[in-house]
PDB file of C-alpha atoms in Angstrom:
ATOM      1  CA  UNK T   1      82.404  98.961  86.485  1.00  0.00           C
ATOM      2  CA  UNK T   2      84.984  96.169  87.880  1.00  0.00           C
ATOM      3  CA  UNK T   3      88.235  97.427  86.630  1.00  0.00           C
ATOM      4  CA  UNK T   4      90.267  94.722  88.113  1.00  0.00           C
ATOM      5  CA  UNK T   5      88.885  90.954  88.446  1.00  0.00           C
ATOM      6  CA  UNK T   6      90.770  88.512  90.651  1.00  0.00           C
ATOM      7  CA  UNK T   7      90.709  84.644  90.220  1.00  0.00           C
ATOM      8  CA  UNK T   8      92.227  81.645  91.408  1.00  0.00           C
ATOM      9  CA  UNK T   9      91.533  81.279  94.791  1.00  0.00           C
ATOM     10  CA  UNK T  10      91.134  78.037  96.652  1.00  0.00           C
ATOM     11  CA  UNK T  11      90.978  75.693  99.836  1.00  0.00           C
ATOM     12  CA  UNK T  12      94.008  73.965 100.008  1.00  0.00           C
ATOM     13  CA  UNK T  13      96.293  72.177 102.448  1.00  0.00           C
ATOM     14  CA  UNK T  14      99.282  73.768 103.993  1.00  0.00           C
ATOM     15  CA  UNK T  15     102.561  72.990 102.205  1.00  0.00           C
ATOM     16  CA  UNK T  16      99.996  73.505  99.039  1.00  0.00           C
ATOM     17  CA  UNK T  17     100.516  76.104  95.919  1.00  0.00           C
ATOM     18  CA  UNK T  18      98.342  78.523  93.994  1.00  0.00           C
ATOM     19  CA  UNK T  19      98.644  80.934  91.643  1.00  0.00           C
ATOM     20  CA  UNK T  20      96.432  84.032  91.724  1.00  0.00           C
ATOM     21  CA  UNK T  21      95.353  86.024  88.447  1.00  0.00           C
ATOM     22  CA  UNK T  22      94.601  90.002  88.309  1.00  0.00           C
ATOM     23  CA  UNK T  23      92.920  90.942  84.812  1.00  0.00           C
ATOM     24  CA  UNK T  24      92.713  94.228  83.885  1.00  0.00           C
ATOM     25  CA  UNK T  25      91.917  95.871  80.581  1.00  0.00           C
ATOM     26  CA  UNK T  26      91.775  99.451  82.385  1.00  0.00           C
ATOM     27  CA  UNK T  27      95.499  99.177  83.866  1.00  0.00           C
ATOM     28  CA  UNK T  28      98.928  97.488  83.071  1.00  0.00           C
ATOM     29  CA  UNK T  29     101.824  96.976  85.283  1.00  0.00           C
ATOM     30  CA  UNK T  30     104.207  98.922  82.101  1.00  0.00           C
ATOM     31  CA  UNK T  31     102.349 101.826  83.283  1.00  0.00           C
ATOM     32  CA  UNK T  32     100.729 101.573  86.806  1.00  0.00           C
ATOM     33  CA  UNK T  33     101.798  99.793  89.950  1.00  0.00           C
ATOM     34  CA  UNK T  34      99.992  96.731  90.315  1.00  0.00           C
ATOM     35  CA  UNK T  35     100.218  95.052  93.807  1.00  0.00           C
ATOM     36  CA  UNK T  36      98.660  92.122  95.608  1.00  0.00           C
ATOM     37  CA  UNK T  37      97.156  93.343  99.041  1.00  0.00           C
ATOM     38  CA  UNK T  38      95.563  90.580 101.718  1.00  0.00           C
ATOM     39  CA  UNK T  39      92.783  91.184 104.383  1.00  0.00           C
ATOM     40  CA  UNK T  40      90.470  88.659 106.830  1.00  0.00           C
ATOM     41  CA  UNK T  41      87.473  88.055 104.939  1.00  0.00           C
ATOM     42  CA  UNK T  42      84.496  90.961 105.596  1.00  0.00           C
ATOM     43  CA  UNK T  43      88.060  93.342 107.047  1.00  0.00           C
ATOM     44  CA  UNK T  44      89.408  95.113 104.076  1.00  0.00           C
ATOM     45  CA  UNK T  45      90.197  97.745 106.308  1.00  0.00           C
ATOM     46  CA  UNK T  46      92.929  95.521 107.215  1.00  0.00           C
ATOM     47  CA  UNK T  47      94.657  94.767 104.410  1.00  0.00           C
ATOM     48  CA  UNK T  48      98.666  94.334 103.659  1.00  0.00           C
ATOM     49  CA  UNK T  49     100.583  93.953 101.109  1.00  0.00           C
ATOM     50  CA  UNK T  50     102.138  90.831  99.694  1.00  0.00           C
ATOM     51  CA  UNK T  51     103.854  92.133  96.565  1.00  0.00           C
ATOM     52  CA  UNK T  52     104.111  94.227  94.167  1.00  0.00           C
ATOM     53  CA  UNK T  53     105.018  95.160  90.176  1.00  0.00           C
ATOM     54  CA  UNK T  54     106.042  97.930  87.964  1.00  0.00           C
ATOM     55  CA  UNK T  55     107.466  96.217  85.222  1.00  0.00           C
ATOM     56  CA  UNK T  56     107.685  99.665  83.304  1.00  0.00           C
ATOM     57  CA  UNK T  57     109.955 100.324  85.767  1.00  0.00           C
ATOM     58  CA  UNK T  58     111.762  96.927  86.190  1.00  0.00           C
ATOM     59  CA  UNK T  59     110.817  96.335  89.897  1.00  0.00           C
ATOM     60  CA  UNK T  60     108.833  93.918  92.151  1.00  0.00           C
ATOM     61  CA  UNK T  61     108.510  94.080  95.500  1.00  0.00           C
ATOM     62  CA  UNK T  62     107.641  91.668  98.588  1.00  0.00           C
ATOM     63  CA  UNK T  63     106.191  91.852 102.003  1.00  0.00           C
ATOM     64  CA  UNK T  64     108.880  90.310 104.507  1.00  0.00           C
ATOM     65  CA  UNK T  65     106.307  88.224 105.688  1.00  0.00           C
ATOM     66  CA  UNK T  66     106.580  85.986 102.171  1.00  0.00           C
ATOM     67  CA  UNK T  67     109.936  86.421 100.372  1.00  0.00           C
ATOM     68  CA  UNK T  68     110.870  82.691  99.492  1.00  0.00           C
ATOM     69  CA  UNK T  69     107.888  81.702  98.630  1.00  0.00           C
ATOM     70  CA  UNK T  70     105.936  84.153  96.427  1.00  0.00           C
ATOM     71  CA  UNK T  71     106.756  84.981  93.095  1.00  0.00           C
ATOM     72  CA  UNK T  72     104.504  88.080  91.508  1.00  0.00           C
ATOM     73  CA  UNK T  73     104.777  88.575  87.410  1.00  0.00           C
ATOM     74  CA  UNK T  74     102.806  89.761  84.243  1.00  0.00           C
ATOM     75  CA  UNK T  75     102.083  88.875  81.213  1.00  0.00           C
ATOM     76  CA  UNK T  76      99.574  90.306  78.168  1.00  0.00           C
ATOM     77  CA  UNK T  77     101.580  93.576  78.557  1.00  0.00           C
ATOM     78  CA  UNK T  78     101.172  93.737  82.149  1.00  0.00           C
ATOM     79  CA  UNK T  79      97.308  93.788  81.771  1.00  0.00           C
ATOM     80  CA  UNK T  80      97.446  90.422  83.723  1.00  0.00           C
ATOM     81  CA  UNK T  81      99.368  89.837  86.582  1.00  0.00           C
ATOM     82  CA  UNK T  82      99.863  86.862  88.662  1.00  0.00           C
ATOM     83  CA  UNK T  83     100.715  85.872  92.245  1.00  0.00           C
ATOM     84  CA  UNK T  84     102.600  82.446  92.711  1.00  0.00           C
ATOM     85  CA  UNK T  85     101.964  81.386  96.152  1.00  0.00           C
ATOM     86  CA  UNK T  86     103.943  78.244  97.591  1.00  0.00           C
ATOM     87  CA  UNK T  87     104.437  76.479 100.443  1.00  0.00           C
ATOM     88  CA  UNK T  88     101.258  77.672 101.892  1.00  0.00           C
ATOM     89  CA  UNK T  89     100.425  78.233 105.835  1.00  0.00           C
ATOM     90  CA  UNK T  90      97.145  78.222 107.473  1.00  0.00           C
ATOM     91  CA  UNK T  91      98.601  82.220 107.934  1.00  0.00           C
ATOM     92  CA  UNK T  92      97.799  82.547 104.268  1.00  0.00           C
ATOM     93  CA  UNK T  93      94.255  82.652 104.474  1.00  0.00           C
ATOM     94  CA  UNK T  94      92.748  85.702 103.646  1.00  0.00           C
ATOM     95  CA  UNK T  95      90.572  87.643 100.706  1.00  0.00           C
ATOM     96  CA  UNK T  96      93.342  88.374  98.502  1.00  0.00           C
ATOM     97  CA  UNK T  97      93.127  91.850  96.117  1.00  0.00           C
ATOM     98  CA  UNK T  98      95.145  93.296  93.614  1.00  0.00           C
ATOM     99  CA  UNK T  99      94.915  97.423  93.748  1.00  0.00           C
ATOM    100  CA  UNK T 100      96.454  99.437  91.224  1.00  0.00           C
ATOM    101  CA  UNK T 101      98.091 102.483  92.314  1.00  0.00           C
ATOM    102  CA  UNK T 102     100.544 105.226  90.271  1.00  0.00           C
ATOM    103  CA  UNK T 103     104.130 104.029  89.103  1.00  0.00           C
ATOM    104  CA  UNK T 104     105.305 106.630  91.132  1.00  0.00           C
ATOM    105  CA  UNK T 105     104.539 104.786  94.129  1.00  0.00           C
ATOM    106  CA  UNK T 106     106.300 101.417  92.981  1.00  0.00           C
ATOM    107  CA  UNK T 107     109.066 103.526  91.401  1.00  0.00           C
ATOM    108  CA  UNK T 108     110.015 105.230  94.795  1.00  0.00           C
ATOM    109  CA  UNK T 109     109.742 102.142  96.859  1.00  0.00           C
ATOM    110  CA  UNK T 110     106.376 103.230  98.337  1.00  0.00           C
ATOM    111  CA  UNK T 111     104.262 100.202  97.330  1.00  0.00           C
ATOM    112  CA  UNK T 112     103.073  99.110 100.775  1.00  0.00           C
ATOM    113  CA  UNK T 113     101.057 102.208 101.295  1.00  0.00           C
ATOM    114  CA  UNK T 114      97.510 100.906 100.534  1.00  0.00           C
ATOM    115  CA  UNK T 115      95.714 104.457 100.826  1.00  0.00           C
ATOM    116  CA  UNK T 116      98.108 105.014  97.289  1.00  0.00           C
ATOM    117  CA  UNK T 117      96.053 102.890  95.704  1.00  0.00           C
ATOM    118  CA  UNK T 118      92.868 104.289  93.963  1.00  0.00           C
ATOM    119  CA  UNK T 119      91.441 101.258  92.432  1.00  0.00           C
ATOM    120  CA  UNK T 120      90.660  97.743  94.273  1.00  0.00           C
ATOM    121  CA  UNK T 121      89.404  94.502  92.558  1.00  0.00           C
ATOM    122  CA  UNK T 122      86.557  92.494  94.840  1.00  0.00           C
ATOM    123  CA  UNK T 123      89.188  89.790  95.821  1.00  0.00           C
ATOM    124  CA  UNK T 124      89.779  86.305  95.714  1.00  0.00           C
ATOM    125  CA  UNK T 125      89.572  83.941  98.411  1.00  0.00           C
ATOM    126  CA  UNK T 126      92.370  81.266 100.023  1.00  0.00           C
ATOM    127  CA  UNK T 127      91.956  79.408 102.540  1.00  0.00           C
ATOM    128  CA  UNK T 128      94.421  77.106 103.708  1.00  0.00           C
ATOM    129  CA  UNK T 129      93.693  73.940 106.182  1.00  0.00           C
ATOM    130  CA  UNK T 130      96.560  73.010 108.480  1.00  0.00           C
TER     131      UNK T 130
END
């Protein structure tokens, strides 16, 4: 059973914006750490983080890679949690996954450690067109 479900993704054109949704009835970002990971379509394996949130906890984090222009939050007592993505780059593209990991992880600054997290949603997909 899908414990996290993804949505939003889309083919846009660079300098575009999107915003990302992570459902989850199973989890909540008051409790768990809730993160947005990226990897090249069919290469999970190779996925990064792009932010994070522990909102239990009062923290969010970012990957360097996108502070200025991603924005992650929750709403629905943190059983929904969204990725803002602006100004968009071709660089963007990628299957993009939210994981949700213990607030332990988030809590201690550890949130870029994808082998923390022990549940992954299928993804959604961006694509961005220069």
């Amino acid at each position: 059973q899908v414990q996290l479900v993804e949505s939003g993704g889309d083919s846009v054109e660079a300098g575009g914006s999107l915003r990302l949704s992570c459902e989850t009835s199973h989890y909540s970002a008051d409790t768990h750490c809730l993160a947005w990971y990226r990897h090249p379509p069919e290469k999970p394996a190779e996925r990064k983080g792009v932010a994070a949130i522990y909102s239990g906890g009062g923290v969010t984090y970012y990957a360097d890679s996108v502070k200025g222009r991603v924005s992650i939050s929750q709403e629905n007592a943190g059983h929904t949690v969204f990725l803002q993505l602006n100004n968009l780059t071709p660089e963007d593209s990628a299957v993009y996954a939210c994981g949700a990991a213990l607030s332990e992880w988030c809590r201690d600054g550890y949130w870029d450690m994808w082998y923390k997290y022990f549940d992954w949603g299928p993804g959604t997909r961006v694509t961005v067109s220069a």
